[in-house]
PDB file of C-alpha atoms in Angstrom:
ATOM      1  CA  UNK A   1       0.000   0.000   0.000  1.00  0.00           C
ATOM      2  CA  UNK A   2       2.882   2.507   1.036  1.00  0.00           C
ATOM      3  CA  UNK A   3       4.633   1.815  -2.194  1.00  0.00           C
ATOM      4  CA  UNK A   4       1.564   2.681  -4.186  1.00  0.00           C
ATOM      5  CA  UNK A   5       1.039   5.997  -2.677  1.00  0.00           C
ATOM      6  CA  UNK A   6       4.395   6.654  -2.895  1.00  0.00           C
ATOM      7  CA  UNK A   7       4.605   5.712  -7.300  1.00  0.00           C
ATOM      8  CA  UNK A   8       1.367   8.037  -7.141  1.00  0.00           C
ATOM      9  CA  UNK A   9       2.741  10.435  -5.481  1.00  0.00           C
ATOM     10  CA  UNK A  10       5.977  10.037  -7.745  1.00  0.00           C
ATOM     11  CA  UNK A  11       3.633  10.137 -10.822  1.00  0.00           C
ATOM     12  CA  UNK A  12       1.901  13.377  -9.515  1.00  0.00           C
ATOM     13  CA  UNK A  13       5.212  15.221  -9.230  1.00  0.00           C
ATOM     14  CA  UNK A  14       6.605  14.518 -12.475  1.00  0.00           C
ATOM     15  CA  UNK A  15       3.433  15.662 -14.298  1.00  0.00           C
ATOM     16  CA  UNK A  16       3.376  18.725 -12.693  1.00  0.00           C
ATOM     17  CA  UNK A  17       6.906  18.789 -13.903  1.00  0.00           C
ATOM     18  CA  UNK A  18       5.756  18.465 -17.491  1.00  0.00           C
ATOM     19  CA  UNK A  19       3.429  21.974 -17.173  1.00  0.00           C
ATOM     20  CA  UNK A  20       5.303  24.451 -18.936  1.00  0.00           C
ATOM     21  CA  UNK A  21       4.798  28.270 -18.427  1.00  0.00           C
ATOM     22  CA  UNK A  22       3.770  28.722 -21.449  1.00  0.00           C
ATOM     23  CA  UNK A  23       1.151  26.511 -20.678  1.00  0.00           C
ATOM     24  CA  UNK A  24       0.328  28.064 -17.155  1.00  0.00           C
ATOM     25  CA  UNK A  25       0.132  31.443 -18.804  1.00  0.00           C
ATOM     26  CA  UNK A  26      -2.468  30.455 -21.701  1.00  0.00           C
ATOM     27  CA  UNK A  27      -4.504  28.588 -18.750  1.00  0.00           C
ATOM     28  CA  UNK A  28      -4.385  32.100 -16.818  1.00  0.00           C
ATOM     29  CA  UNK A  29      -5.333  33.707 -20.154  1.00  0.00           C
ATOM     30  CA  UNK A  30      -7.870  31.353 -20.867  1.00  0.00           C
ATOM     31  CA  UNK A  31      -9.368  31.703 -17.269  1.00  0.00           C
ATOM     32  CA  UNK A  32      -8.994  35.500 -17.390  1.00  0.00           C
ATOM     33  CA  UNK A  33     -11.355  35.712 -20.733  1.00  0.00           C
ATOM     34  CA  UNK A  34     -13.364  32.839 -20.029  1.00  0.00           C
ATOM     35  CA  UNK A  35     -12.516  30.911 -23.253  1.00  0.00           C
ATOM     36  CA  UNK A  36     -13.319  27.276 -23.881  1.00  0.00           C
ATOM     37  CA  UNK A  37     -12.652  25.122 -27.032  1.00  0.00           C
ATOM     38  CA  UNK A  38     -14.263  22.655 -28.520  1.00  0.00           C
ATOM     39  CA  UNK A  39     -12.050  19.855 -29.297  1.00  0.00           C
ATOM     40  CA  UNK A  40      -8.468  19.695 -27.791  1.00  0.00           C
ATOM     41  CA  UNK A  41      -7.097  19.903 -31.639  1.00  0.00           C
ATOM     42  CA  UNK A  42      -8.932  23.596 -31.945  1.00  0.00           C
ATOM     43  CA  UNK A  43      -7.426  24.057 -28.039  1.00  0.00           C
ATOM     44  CA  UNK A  44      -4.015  22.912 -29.792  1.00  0.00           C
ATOM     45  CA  UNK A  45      -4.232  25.283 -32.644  1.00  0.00           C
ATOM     46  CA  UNK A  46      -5.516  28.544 -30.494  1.00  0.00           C
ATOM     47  CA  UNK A  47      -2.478  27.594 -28.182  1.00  0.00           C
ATOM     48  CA  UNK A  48      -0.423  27.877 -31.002  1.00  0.00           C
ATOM     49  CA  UNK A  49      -1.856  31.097 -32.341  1.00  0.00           C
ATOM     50  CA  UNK A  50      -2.075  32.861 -29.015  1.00  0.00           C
ATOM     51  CA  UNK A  51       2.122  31.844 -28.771  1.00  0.00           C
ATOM     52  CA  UNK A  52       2.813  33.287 -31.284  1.00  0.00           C
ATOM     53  CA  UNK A  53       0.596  36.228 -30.362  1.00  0.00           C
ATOM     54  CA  UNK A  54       2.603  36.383 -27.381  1.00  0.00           C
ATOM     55  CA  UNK A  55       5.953  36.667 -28.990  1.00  0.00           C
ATOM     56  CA  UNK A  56       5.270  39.581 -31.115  1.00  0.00           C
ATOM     57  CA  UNK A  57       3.561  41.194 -28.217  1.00  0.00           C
ATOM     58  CA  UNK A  58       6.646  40.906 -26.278  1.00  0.00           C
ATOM     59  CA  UNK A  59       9.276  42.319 -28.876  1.00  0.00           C
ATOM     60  CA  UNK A  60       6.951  44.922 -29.926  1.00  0.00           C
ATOM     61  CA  UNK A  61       7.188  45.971 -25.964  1.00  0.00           C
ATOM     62  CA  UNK A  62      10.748  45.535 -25.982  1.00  0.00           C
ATOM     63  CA  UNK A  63      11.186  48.130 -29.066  1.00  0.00           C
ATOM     64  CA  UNK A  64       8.522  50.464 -26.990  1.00  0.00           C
ATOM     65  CA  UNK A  65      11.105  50.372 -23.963  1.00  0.00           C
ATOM     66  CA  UNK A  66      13.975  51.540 -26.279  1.00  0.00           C
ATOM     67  CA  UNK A  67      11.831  54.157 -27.541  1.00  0.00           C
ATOM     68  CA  UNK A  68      11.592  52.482 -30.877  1.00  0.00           C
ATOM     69  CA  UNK A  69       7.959  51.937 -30.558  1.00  0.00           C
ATOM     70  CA  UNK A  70       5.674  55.070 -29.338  1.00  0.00           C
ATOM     71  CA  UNK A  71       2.872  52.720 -27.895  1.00  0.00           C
ATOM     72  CA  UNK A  72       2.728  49.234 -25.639  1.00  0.00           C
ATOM     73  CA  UNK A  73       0.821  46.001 -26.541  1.00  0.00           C
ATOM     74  CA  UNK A  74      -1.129  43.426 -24.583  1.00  0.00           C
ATOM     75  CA  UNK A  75      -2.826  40.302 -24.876  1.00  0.00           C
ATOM     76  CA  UNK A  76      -6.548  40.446 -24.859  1.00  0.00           C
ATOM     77  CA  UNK A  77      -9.527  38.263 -25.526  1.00  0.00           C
ATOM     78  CA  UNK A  78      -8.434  38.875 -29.221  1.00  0.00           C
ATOM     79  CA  UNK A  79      -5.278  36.915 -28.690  1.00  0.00           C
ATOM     80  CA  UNK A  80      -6.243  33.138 -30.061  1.00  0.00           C
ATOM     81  CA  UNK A  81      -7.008  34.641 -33.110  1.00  0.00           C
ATOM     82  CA  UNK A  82      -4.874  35.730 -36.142  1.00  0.00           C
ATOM     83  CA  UNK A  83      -3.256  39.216 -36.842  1.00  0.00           C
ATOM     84  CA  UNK A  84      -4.267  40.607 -39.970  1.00  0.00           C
ATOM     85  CA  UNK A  85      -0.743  40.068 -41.004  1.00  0.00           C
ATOM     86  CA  UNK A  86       0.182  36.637 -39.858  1.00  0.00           C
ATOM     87  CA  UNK A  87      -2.286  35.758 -42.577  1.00  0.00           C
ATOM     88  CA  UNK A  88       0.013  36.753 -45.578  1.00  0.00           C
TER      89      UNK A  88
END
């Protein structure tokens, strides 16, 4: 019995291992807007989307703290979806 308790609690740590912050942040995000998918493939592909959201987000900001940029960016309800030019 103590053995089993101890590979579960062995099994419980090493998931947790496994969660990224990436992930942790799109759960907050998701939580934050209230957004739910349908299948885990669409949750795969807004995941995606919303990454790569984040990264231009984030160098945009950077260039705005140089002074290259006059104006800040942030990730809102809007972020799971496309930019207008990550389309082209």
């Amino acid at each position: 019995m103590k053995l089993l308790l101890v590979a579960a609690a062995a099994l419980a740590v090493a998931s947790c291992a496994s969660i990224s912050s990436d992930d942790l942040e799109f759960h907050s995000w998701k939580l934050q807007f209230e957004k739910s998918y349908n299948t885990s493939v669409e949750e795969a592909q807004r995941r995606e989307i919303w990454l790569n959201n984040l990264r231009l987000v984030l160098e945009h900001n950077v260039m705005a703290d140089q002074g290259i940029k006059s104006y800040r960016l942030g990730m809102t309800k809007f972020a799971d979806m496309f930019l207008p030019s990550q389309m082209w």
